[in-house]
mmCIF file of C-alpha atoms in Angstrom:
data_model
loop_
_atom_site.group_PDB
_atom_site.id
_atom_site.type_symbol
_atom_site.label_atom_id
_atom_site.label_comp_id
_atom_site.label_asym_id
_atom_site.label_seq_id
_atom_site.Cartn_x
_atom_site.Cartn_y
_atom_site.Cartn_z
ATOM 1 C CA UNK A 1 -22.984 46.189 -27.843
ATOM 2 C CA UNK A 2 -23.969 46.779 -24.114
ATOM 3 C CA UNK A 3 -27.436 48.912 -25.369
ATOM 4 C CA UNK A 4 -30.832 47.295 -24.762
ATOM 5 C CA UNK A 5 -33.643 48.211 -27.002
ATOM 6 C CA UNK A 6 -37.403 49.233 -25.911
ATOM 7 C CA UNK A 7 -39.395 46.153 -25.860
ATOM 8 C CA UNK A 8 -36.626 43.526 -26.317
ATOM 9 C CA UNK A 9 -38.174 41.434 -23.422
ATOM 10 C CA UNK A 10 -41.877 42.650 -23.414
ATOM 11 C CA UNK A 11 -43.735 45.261 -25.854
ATOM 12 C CA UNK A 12 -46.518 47.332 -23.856
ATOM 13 C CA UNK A 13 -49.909 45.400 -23.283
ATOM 14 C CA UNK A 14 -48.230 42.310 -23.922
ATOM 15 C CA UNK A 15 -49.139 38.906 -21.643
ATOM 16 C CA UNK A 16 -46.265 38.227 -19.706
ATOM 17 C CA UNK A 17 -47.188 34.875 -18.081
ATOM 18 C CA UNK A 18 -50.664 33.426 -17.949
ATOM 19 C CA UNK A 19 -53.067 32.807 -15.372
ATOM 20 C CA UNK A 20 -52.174 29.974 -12.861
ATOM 21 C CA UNK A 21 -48.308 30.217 -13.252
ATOM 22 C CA UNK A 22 -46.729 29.314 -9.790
ATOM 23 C CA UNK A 23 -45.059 32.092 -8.664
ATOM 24 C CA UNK A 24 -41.341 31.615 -8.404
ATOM 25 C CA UNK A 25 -38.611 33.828 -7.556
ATOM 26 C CA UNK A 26 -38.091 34.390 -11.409
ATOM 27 C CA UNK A 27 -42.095 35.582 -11.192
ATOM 28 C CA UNK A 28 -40.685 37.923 -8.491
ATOM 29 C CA UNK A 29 -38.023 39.220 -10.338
ATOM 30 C CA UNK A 30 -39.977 39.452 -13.499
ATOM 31 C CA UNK A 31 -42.943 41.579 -12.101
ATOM 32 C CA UNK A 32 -40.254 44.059 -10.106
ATOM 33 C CA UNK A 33 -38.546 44.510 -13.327
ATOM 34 C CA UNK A 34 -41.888 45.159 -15.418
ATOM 35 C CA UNK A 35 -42.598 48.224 -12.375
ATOM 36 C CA UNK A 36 -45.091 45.787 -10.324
ATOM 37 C CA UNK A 37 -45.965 46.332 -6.685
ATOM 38 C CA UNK A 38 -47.773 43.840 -5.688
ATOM 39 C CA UNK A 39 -49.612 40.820 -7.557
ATOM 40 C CA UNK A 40 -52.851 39.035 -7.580
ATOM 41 C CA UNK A 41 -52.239 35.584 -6.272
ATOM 42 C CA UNK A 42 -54.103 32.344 -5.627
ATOM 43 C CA UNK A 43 -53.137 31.599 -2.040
ATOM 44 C CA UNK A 44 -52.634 27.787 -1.083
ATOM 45 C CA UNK A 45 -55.249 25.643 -0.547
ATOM 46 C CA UNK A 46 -56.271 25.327 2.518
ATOM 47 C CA UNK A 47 -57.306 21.702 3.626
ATOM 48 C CA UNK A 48 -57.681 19.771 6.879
ATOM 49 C CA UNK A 49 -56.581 16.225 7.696
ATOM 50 C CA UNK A 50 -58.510 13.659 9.476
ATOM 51 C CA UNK A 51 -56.481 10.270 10.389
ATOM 52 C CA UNK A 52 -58.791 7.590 11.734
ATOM 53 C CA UNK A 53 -57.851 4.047 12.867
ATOM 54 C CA UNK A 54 -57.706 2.556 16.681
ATOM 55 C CA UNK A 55 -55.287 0.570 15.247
ATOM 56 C CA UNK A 56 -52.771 3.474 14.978
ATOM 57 C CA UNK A 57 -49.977 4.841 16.816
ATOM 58 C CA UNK A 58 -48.597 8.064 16.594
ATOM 59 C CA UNK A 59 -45.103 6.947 18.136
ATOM 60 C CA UNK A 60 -42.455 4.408 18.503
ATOM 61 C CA UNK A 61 -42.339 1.079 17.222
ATOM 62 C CA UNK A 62 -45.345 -1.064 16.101
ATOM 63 C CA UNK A 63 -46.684 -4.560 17.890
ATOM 64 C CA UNK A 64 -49.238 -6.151 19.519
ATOM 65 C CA UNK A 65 -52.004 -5.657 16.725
ATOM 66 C CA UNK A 66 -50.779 -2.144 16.409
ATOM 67 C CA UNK A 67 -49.435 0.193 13.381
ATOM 68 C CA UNK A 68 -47.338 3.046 13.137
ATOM 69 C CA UNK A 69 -49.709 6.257 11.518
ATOM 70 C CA UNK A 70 -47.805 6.390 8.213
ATOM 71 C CA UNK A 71 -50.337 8.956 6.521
ATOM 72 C CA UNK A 72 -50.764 11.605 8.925
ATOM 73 C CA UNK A 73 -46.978 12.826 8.539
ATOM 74 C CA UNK A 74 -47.034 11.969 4.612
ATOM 75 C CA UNK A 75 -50.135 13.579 3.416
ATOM 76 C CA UNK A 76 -49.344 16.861 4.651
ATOM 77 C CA UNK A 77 -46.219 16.876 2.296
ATOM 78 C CA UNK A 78 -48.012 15.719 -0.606
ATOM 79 C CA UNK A 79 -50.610 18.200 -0.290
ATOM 80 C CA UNK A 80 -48.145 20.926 -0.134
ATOM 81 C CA UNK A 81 -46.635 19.032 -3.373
ATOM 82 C CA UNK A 82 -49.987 19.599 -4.872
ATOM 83 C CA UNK A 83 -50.681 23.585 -4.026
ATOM 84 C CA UNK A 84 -52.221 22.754 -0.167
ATOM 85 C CA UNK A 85 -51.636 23.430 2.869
ATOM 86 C CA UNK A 86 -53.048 21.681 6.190
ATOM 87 C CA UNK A 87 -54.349 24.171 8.392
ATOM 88 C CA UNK A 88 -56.152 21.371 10.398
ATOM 89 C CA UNK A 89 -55.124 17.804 11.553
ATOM 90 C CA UNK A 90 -56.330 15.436 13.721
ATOM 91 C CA UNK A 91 -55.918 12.087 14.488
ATOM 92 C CA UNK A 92 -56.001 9.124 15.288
ATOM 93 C CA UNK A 93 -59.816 9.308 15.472
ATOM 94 C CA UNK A 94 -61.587 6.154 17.329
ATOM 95 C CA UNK A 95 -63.306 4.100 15.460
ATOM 96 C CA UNK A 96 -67.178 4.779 16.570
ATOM 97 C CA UNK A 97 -69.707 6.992 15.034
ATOM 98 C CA UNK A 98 -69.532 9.523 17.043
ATOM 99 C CA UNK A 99 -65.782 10.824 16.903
ATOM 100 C CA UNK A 100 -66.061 10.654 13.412
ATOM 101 C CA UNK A 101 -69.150 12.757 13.093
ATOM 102 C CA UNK A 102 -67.217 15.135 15.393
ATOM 103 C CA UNK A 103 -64.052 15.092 13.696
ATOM 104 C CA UNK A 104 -65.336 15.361 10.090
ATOM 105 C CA UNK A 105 -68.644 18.225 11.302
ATOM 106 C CA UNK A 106 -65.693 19.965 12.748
ATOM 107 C CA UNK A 107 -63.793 20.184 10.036
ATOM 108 C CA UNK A 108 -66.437 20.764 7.941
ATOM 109 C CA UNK A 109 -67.332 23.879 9.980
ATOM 110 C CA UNK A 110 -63.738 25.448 9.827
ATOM 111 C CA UNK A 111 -64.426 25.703 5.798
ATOM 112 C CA UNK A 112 -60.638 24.810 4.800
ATOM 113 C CA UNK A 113 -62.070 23.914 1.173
ATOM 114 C CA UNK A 114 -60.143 20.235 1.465
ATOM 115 C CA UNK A 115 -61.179 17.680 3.821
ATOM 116 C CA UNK A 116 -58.468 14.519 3.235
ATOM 117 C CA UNK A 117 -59.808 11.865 5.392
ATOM 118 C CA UNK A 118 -57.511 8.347 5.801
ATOM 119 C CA UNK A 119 -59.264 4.783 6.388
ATOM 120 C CA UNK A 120 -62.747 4.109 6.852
ATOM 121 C CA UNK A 121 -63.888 4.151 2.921
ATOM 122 C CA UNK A 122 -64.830 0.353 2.868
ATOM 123 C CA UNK A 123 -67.855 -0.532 4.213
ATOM 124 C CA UNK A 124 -67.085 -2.838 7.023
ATOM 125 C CA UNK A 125 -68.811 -2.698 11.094
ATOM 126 C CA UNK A 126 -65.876 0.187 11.951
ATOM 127 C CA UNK A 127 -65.742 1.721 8.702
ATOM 128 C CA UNK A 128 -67.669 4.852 9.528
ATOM 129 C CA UNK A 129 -67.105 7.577 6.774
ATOM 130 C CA UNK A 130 -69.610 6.469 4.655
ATOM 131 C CA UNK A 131 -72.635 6.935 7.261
ATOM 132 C CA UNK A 132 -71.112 9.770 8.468
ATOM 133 C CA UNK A 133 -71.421 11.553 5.422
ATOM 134 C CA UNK A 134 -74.819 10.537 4.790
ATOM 135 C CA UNK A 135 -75.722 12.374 8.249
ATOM 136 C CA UNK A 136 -73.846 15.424 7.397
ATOM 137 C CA UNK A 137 -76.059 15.433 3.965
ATOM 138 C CA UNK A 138 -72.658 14.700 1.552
ATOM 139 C CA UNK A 139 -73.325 14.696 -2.488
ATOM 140 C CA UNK A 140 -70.613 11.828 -4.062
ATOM 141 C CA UNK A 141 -69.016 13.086 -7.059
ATOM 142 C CA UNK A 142 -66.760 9.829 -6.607
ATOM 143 C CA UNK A 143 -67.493 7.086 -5.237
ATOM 144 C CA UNK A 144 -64.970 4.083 -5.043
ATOM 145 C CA UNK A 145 -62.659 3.616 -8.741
ATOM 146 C CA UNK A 146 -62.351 0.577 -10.623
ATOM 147 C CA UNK A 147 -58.351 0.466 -9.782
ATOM 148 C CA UNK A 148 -56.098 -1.824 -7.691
ATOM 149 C CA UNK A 149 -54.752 -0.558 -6.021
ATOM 150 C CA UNK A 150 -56.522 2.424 -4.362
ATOM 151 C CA UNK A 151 -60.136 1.507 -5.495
ATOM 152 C CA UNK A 152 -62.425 2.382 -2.336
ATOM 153 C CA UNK A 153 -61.361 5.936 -2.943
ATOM 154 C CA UNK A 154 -64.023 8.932 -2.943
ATOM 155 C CA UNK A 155 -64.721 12.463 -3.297
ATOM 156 C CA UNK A 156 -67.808 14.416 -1.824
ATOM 157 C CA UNK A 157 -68.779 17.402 -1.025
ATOM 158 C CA UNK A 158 -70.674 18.908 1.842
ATOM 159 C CA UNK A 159 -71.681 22.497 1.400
ATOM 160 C CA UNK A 160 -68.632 24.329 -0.220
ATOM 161 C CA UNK A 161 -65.970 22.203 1.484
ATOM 162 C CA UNK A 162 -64.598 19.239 -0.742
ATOM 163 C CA UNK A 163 -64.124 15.838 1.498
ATOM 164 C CA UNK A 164 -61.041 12.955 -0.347
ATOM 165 C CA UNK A 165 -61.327 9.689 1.279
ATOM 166 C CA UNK A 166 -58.258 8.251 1.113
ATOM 167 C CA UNK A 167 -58.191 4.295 2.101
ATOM 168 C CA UNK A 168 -56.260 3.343 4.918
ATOM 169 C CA UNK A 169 -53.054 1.893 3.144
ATOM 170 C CA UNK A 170 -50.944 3.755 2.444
ATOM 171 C CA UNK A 171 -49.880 2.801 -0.934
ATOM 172 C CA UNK A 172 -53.620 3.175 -2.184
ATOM 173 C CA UNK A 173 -54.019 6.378 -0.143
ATOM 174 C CA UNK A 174 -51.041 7.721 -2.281
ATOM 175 C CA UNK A 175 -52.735 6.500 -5.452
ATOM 176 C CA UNK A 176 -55.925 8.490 -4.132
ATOM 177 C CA UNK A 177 -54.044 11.873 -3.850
ATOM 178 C CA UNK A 178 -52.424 11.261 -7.198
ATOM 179 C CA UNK A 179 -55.074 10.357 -9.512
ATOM 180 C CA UNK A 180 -57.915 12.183 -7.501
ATOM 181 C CA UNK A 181 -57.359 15.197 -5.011
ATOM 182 C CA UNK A 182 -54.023 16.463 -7.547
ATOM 183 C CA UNK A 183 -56.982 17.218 -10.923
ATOM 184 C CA UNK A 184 -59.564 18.477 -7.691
ATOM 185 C CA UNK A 185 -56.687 21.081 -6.962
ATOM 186 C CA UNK A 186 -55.289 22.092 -9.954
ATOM 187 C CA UNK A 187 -58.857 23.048 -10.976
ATOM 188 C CA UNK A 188 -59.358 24.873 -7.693
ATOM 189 C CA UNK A 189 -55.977 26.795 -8.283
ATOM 190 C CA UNK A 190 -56.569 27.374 -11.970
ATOM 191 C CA UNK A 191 -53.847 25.523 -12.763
ATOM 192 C CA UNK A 192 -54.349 22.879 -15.758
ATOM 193 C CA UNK A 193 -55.218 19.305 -15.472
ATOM 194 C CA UNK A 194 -52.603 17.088 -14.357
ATOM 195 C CA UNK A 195 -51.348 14.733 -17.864
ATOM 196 C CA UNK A 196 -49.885 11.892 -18.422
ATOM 197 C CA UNK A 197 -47.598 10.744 -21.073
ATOM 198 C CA UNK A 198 -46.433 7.337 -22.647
ATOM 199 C CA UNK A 199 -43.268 5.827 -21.646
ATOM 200 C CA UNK A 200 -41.986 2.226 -22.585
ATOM 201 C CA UNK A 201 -42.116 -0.777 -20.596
ATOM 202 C CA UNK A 202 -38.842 -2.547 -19.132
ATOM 203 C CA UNK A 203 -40.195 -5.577 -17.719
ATOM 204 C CA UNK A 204 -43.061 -7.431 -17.987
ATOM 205 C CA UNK A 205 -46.344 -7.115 -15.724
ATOM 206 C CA UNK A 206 -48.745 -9.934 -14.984
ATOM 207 C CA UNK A 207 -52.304 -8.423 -14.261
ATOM 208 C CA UNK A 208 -55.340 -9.550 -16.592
ATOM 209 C CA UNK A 209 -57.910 -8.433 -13.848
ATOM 210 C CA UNK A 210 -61.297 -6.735 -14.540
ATOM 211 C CA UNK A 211 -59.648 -3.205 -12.533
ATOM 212 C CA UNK A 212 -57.230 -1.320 -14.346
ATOM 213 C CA UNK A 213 -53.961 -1.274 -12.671
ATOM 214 C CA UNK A 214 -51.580 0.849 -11.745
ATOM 215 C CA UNK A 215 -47.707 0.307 -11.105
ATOM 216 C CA UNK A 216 -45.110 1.646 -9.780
ATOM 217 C CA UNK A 217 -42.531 2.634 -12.051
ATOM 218 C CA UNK A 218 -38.962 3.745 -11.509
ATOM 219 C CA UNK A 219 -37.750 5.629 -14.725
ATOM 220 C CA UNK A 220 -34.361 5.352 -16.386
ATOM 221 C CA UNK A 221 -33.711 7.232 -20.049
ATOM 222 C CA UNK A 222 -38.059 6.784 -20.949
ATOM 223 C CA UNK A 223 -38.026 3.237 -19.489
ATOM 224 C CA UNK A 224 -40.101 2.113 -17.145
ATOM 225 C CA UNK A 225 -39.115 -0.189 -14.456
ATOM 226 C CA UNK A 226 -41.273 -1.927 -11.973
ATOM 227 C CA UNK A 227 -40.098 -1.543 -8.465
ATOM 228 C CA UNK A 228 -40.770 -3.618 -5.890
ATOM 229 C CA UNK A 229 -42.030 -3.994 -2.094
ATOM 230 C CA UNK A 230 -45.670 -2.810 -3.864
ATOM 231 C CA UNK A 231 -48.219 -4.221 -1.640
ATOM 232 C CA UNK A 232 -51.013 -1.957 -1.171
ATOM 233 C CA UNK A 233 -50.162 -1.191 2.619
ATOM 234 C CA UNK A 234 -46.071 -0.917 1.471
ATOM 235 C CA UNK A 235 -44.592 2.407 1.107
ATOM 236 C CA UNK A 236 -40.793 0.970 0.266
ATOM 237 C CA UNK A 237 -41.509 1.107 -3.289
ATOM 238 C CA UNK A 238 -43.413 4.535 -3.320
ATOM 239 C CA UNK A 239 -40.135 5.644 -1.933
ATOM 240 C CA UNK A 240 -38.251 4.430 -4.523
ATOM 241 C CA UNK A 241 -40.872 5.201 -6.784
ATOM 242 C CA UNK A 242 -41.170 8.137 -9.474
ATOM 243 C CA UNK A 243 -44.837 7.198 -11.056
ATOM 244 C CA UNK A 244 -47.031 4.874 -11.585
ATOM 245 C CA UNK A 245 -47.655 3.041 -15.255
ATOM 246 C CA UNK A 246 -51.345 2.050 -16.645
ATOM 247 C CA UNK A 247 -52.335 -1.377 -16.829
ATOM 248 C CA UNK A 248 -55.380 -1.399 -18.400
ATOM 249 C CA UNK A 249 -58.065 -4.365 -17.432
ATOM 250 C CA UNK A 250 -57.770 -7.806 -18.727
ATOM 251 C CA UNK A 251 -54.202 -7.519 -20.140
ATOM 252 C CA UNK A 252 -50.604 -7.979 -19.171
ATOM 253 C CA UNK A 253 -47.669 -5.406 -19.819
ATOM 254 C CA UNK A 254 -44.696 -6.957 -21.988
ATOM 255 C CA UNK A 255 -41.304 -5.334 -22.679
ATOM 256 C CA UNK A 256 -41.646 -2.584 -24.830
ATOM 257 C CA UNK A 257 -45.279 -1.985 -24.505
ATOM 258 C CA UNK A 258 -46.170 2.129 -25.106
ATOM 259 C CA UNK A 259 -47.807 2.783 -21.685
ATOM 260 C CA UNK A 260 -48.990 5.554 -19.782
ATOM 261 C CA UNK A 261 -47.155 7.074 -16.922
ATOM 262 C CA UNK A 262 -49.051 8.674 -13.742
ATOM 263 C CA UNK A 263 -46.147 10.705 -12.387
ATOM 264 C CA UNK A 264 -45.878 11.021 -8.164
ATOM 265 C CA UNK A 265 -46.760 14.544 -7.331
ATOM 266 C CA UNK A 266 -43.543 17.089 -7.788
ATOM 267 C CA UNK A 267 -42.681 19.988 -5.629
ATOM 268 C CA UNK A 268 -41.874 23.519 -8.279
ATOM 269 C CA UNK A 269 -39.267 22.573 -9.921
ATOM 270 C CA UNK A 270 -38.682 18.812 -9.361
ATOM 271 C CA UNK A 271 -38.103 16.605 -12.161
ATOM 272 C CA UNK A 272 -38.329 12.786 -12.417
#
Protein backbone atom coordinates (compact mmCIF):
# COMPACT_ATOMS: atom_id res chain seq x y z
CA UNK A 1 0.00 0.00 0.00
CA UNK A 2 3.11 2.20 0.86
CA UNK A 3 4.55 1.70 -3.12
CA UNK A 4 4.53 4.74 -5.41
CA UNK A 5 4.31 4.19 -9.07
CA UNK A 6 6.57 5.91 -11.95
CA UNK A 7 4.83 8.95 -13.03
CA UNK A 8 2.05 9.14 -10.39
CA UNK A 9 2.80 12.92 -9.90
CA UNK A 10 4.47 13.87 -13.29
CA UNK A 11 5.13 11.62 -16.56
CA UNK A 12 8.54 12.69 -18.36
CA UNK A 13 8.26 15.92 -20.60
CA UNK A 14 5.26 16.83 -18.89
CA UNK A 15 4.53 20.84 -17.90
CA UNK A 16 4.71 21.04 -14.38
CA UNK A 17 3.58 24.65 -13.74
CA UNK A 18 3.38 27.35 -16.36
CA UNK A 19 5.16 30.37 -17.04
CA UNK A 20 4.60 33.28 -14.52
CA UNK A 21 3.68 31.06 -11.45
CA UNK A 22 4.99 32.88 -8.26
CA UNK A 23 7.37 30.87 -6.82
CA UNK A 24 6.39 29.57 -3.43
CA UNK A 25 7.95 27.28 -1.11
CA UNK A 26 5.69 24.46 -2.65
CA UNK A 27 7.55 25.68 -6.19
CA UNK A 28 10.72 24.99 -4.12
CA UNK A 29 9.85 21.80 -3.00
CA UNK A 30 8.34 20.77 -6.24
CA UNK A 31 11.43 21.55 -8.50
CA UNK A 32 13.95 19.75 -5.72
CA UNK A 33 11.77 16.80 -5.91
CA UNK A 34 11.58 16.76 -9.90
CA UNK A 35 15.94 16.78 -9.62
CA UNK A 36 16.09 20.76 -10.28
CA UNK A 37 19.08 22.89 -9.36
CA UNK A 38 18.35 25.99 -9.94
CA UNK A 39 15.34 27.82 -11.84
CA UNK A 40 14.74 30.54 -14.27
CA UNK A 41 13.00 33.31 -12.45
CA UNK A 42 11.51 36.73 -13.11
CA UNK A 43 13.15 38.82 -10.40
CA UNK A 44 10.94 41.68 -8.77
CA UNK A 45 10.32 44.66 -10.33
CA UNK A 46 12.35 47.11 -9.66
CA UNK A 47 10.70 50.66 -9.31
CA UNK A 48 11.56 53.99 -7.68
CA UNK A 49 9.32 56.31 -5.66
CA UNK A 50 9.08 59.96 -5.95
CA UNK A 51 6.81 61.79 -3.12
CA UNK A 52 6.28 65.45 -3.93
CA UNK A 53 4.29 68.02 -1.90
CA UNK A 54 5.72 71.13 0.36
CA UNK A 55 2.82 70.49 2.11
CA UNK A 56 4.18 67.20 3.57
CA UNK A 57 5.78 66.00 6.58
CA UNK A 58 7.64 63.06 7.03
CA UNK A 59 7.11 63.02 10.98
CA UNK A 60 4.96 63.68 13.90
CA UNK A 61 1.70 65.12 14.02
CA UNK A 62 0.07 67.35 11.32
CA UNK A 63 -0.96 71.35 11.72
CA UNK A 64 -0.47 74.56 10.64
CA UNK A 65 -1.37 73.95 6.83
CA UNK A 66 0.67 70.83 7.04
CA UNK A 67 0.05 66.90 6.27
CA UNK A 68 1.48 63.85 7.39
CA UNK A 69 3.22 61.90 3.97
CA UNK A 70 0.72 59.02 3.96
CA UNK A 71 1.98 57.54 0.49
CA UNK A 72 5.57 57.34 0.78
CA UNK A 73 5.37 54.50 3.59
CA UNK A 74 2.16 52.87 1.80
CA UNK A 75 3.19 52.58 -1.73
CA UNK A 76 6.20 50.71 -1.09
CA UNK A 77 3.97 47.87 0.43
CA UNK A 78 1.61 47.84 -2.28
CA UNK A 79 4.15 47.59 -4.82
CA UNK A 80 5.68 44.69 -3.17
CA UNK A 81 1.85 43.39 -3.09
CA UNK A 82 1.98 43.75 -6.78
CA UNK A 83 5.55 41.89 -7.73
CA UNK A 84 7.85 45.38 -7.01
CA UNK A 85 10.22 46.38 -5.17
CA UNK A 86 11.47 50.12 -4.43
CA UNK A 87 15.00 50.32 -4.94
CA UNK A 88 14.71 54.20 -4.97
CA UNK A 89 12.69 56.76 -2.85
CA UNK A 90 12.69 60.15 -2.37
CA UNK A 91 10.71 62.64 -1.01
CA UNK A 92 9.13 65.12 -0.12
CA UNK A 93 10.21 66.91 -3.32
CA UNK A 94 9.56 70.93 -3.32
CA UNK A 95 7.22 72.06 -5.30
CA UNK A 96 9.28 74.08 -8.20
CA UNK A 97 10.39 72.92 -11.52
CA UNK A 98 13.50 72.28 -10.89
CA UNK A 99 13.53 69.55 -8.00
CA UNK A 100 11.16 67.81 -9.90
CA UNK A 101 13.12 67.68 -13.10
CA UNK A 102 15.93 66.48 -10.79
CA UNK A 103 14.10 64.04 -8.90
CA UNK A 104 12.17 62.41 -11.80
CA UNK A 105 15.75 62.76 -14.59
CA UNK A 106 17.31 61.01 -11.70
CA UNK A 107 15.26 58.42 -11.44
CA UNK A 108 14.86 58.09 -14.82
CA UNK A 109 18.64 57.59 -15.19
CA UNK A 110 18.89 54.74 -12.50
CA UNK A 111 16.55 52.60 -15.09
CA UNK A 112 14.43 50.83 -12.18
CA UNK A 113 11.69 50.05 -14.99
CA UNK A 114 8.83 51.76 -12.49
CA UNK A 115 8.78 55.31 -11.74
CA UNK A 116 5.55 55.80 -9.11
CA UNK A 117 5.36 59.45 -8.69
CA UNK A 118 2.61 60.95 -5.86
CA UNK A 119 0.83 64.51 -6.39
CA UNK A 120 1.40 66.88 -9.00
CA UNK A 121 -0.93 65.15 -11.89
CA UNK A 122 -3.48 68.11 -11.99
CA UNK A 123 -2.57 70.91 -13.75
CA UNK A 124 -2.53 73.69 -11.29
CA UNK A 125 0.64 76.74 -10.81
CA UNK A 126 2.65 73.90 -8.45
CA UNK A 127 1.56 70.96 -10.20
CA UNK A 128 4.77 70.24 -12.05
CA UNK A 129 4.78 66.58 -13.43
CA UNK A 130 3.12 67.30 -16.38
CA UNK A 131 5.83 69.91 -17.78
CA UNK A 132 8.34 67.98 -16.44
CA UNK A 133 7.66 65.20 -18.53
CA UNK A 134 7.25 67.13 -21.54
CA UNK A 135 11.05 68.30 -20.98
CA UNK A 136 12.27 64.88 -20.38
CA UNK A 137 10.48 63.97 -23.94
CA UNK A 138 7.62 61.47 -22.06
CA UNK A 139 5.08 59.48 -24.59
CA UNK A 140 1.40 59.22 -22.49
CA UNK A 141 -0.03 55.91 -22.83
CA UNK A 142 -2.55 57.28 -20.06
CA UNK A 143 -3.45 60.24 -19.49
CA UNK A 144 -6.02 61.17 -16.67
CA UNK A 145 -9.31 58.27 -16.40
CA UNK A 146 -12.80 59.09 -16.47
CA UNK A 147 -13.18 57.74 -12.63
CA UNK A 148 -13.93 59.40 -9.25
CA UNK A 149 -12.20 58.86 -7.53
CA UNK A 150 -8.58 58.65 -8.81
CA UNK A 151 -9.21 60.34 -12.27
CA UNK A 152 -6.00 62.64 -12.86
CA UNK A 153 -4.08 59.41 -12.93
CA UNK A 154 -1.36 58.67 -15.77
CA UNK A 155 1.09 56.43 -17.22
CA UNK A 156 4.13 57.43 -19.51
CA UNK A 157 7.01 56.34 -20.52
CA UNK A 158 10.40 57.87 -21.04
CA UNK A 159 12.90 55.69 -22.80
CA UNK A 160 12.48 52.09 -21.34
CA UNK A 161 11.51 53.22 -17.83
CA UNK A 162 7.62 53.29 -17.17
CA UNK A 163 6.56 56.62 -15.03
CA UNK A 164 2.60 56.03 -12.74
CA UNK A 165 1.40 59.28 -11.57
CA UNK A 166 -0.40 58.69 -8.75
CA UNK A 167 -2.60 61.88 -7.46
CA UNK A 168 -1.83 63.20 -4.26
CA UNK A 169 -4.74 61.64 -2.11
CA UNK A 170 -4.32 58.99 -1.01
CA UNK A 171 -7.47 57.20 -1.56
CA UNK A 172 -7.23 58.01 -5.42
CA UNK A 173 -3.49 57.22 -5.39
CA UNK A 174 -4.59 53.69 -4.14
CA UNK A 175 -7.20 53.50 -6.89
CA UNK A 176 -4.21 54.44 -9.36
CA UNK A 177 -2.00 51.44 -8.26
CA UNK A 178 -5.01 49.17 -8.39
CA UNK A 179 -6.62 49.71 -11.60
CA UNK A 180 -3.36 50.99 -13.40
CA UNK A 181 0.33 50.12 -12.29
CA UNK A 182 -1.17 46.24 -10.92
CA UNK A 183 -2.22 45.22 -15.23
CA UNK A 184 1.38 47.44 -16.11
CA UNK A 185 3.11 44.75 -13.80
CA UNK A 186 1.55 41.70 -14.25
CA UNK A 187 2.33 42.17 -17.97
CA UNK A 188 5.92 43.06 -17.16
CA UNK A 189 6.18 39.83 -14.93
CA UNK A 190 4.27 37.62 -17.33
CA UNK A 191 1.83 37.11 -15.04
CA UNK A 192 -1.94 37.42 -16.42
CA UNK A 193 -4.12 40.39 -16.33
CA UNK A 194 -5.54 41.26 -13.13
CA UNK A 195 -9.82 40.25 -13.31
CA UNK A 196 -12.54 41.14 -11.79
CA UNK A 197 -15.62 39.31 -10.91
CA UNK A 198 -19.36 40.14 -10.02
CA UNK A 199 -20.46 40.22 -6.55
CA UNK A 200 -23.94 41.49 -5.22
CA UNK A 201 -24.74 44.70 -3.79
CA UNK A 202 -25.75 45.16 0.06
CA UNK A 203 -26.69 48.64 0.17
CA UNK A 204 -27.58 51.09 -2.05
CA UNK A 205 -25.15 53.73 -3.81
CA UNK A 206 -26.16 57.18 -4.96
CA UNK A 207 -23.83 58.27 -7.93
CA UNK A 208 -25.53 59.14 -11.44
CA UNK A 209 -22.35 61.18 -12.51
CA UNK A 210 -20.87 61.26 -16.07
CA UNK A 211 -17.36 59.25 -14.36
CA UNK A 212 -17.73 55.81 -13.54
CA UNK A 213 -17.29 55.18 -9.95
CA UNK A 214 -15.67 53.15 -7.88
CA UNK A 215 -16.47 52.04 -4.16
CA UNK A 216 -15.19 50.66 -1.56
CA UNK A 217 -16.55 47.48 -0.65
CA UNK A 218 -16.16 45.35 2.45
CA UNK A 219 -17.20 41.68 1.56
CA UNK A 220 -19.23 39.30 3.70
CA UNK A 221 -20.45 35.65 2.11
CA UNK A 222 -20.43 37.50 -1.95
CA UNK A 223 -22.02 40.69 -0.53
CA UNK A 224 -20.82 43.77 -0.95
CA UNK A 225 -20.90 46.38 1.64
CA UNK A 226 -20.04 49.98 1.34
CA UNK A 227 -17.69 51.17 3.97
CA UNK A 228 -17.32 54.35 5.04
CA UNK A 229 -14.81 57.36 5.88
CA UNK A 230 -14.35 57.29 1.69
CA UNK A 231 -13.33 60.71 0.87
CA UNK A 232 -10.80 60.79 -1.72
CA UNK A 233 -7.92 62.03 0.69
CA UNK A 234 -9.37 59.25 3.57
CA UNK A 235 -7.54 56.11 4.02
CA UNK A 236 -9.95 54.79 7.13
CA UNK A 237 -12.05 53.01 4.77
CA UNK A 238 -9.21 51.60 2.47
CA UNK A 239 -8.20 50.09 5.73
CA UNK A 240 -11.19 48.53 6.31
CA UNK A 241 -11.57 47.97 2.83
CA UNK A 242 -11.19 44.61 0.71
CA UNK A 243 -12.12 46.08 -3.01
CA UNK A 244 -13.66 48.38 -4.69
CA UNK A 245 -17.27 47.81 -6.65
CA UNK A 246 -18.11 49.44 -10.28
CA UNK A 247 -20.47 52.10 -10.56
CA UNK A 248 -20.87 52.67 -13.92
CA UNK A 249 -21.78 56.48 -15.17
CA UNK A 250 -25.17 57.91 -14.88
CA UNK A 251 -26.67 55.22 -12.58
CA UNK A 252 -27.13 54.37 -8.95
CA UNK A 253 -26.35 50.88 -7.26
CA UNK A 254 -29.54 49.27 -5.48
CA UNK A 255 -29.57 46.18 -3.23
CA UNK A 256 -28.95 43.27 -5.09
CA UNK A 257 -27.52 44.78 -8.15
CA UNK A 258 -24.78 42.10 -9.99
CA UNK A 259 -21.69 44.39 -9.85
CA UNK A 260 -18.18 44.18 -10.47
CA UNK A 261 -15.59 43.92 -7.81
CA UNK A 262 -11.93 45.57 -8.19
CA UNK A 263 -10.20 43.60 -5.45
CA UNK A 264 -7.23 45.67 -3.23
CA UNK A 265 -3.97 44.20 -4.25
CA UNK A 266 -3.14 40.71 -2.22
CA UNK A 267 0.19 39.58 -0.99
CA UNK A 268 0.79 35.32 -2.27
CA UNK A 269 -1.54 33.78 -0.66
CA UNK A 270 -3.99 36.34 0.83
CA UNK A 271 -7.56 35.95 0.39
CA UNK A 272 -10.42 38.47 0.81
Amino acid sequence: AEWREPGEEARQGEVLLPAGTPVTPAVIGLAASCGYDTLRVRPPQRAALLVFGDELLDQGLPGKGRVRDALGPAVPGWLRRLGAAVTHQVGPVPDTFAAHLDALGRAVASQPGLICTTGGTMLGPVDHLHPVLERLGAEYVVNRVAVRPGFPMLLARVRDTFVAGLPGNPQSAVVALTTLVAPLLAGLRGRPAPVTRQVTLGDSVSWGGGFTRLVLVRLAGGTAYPVKHVGPAMLRGVAQAEGFVVIRPGSNGQPGDRVPLVPLPLMEGERP
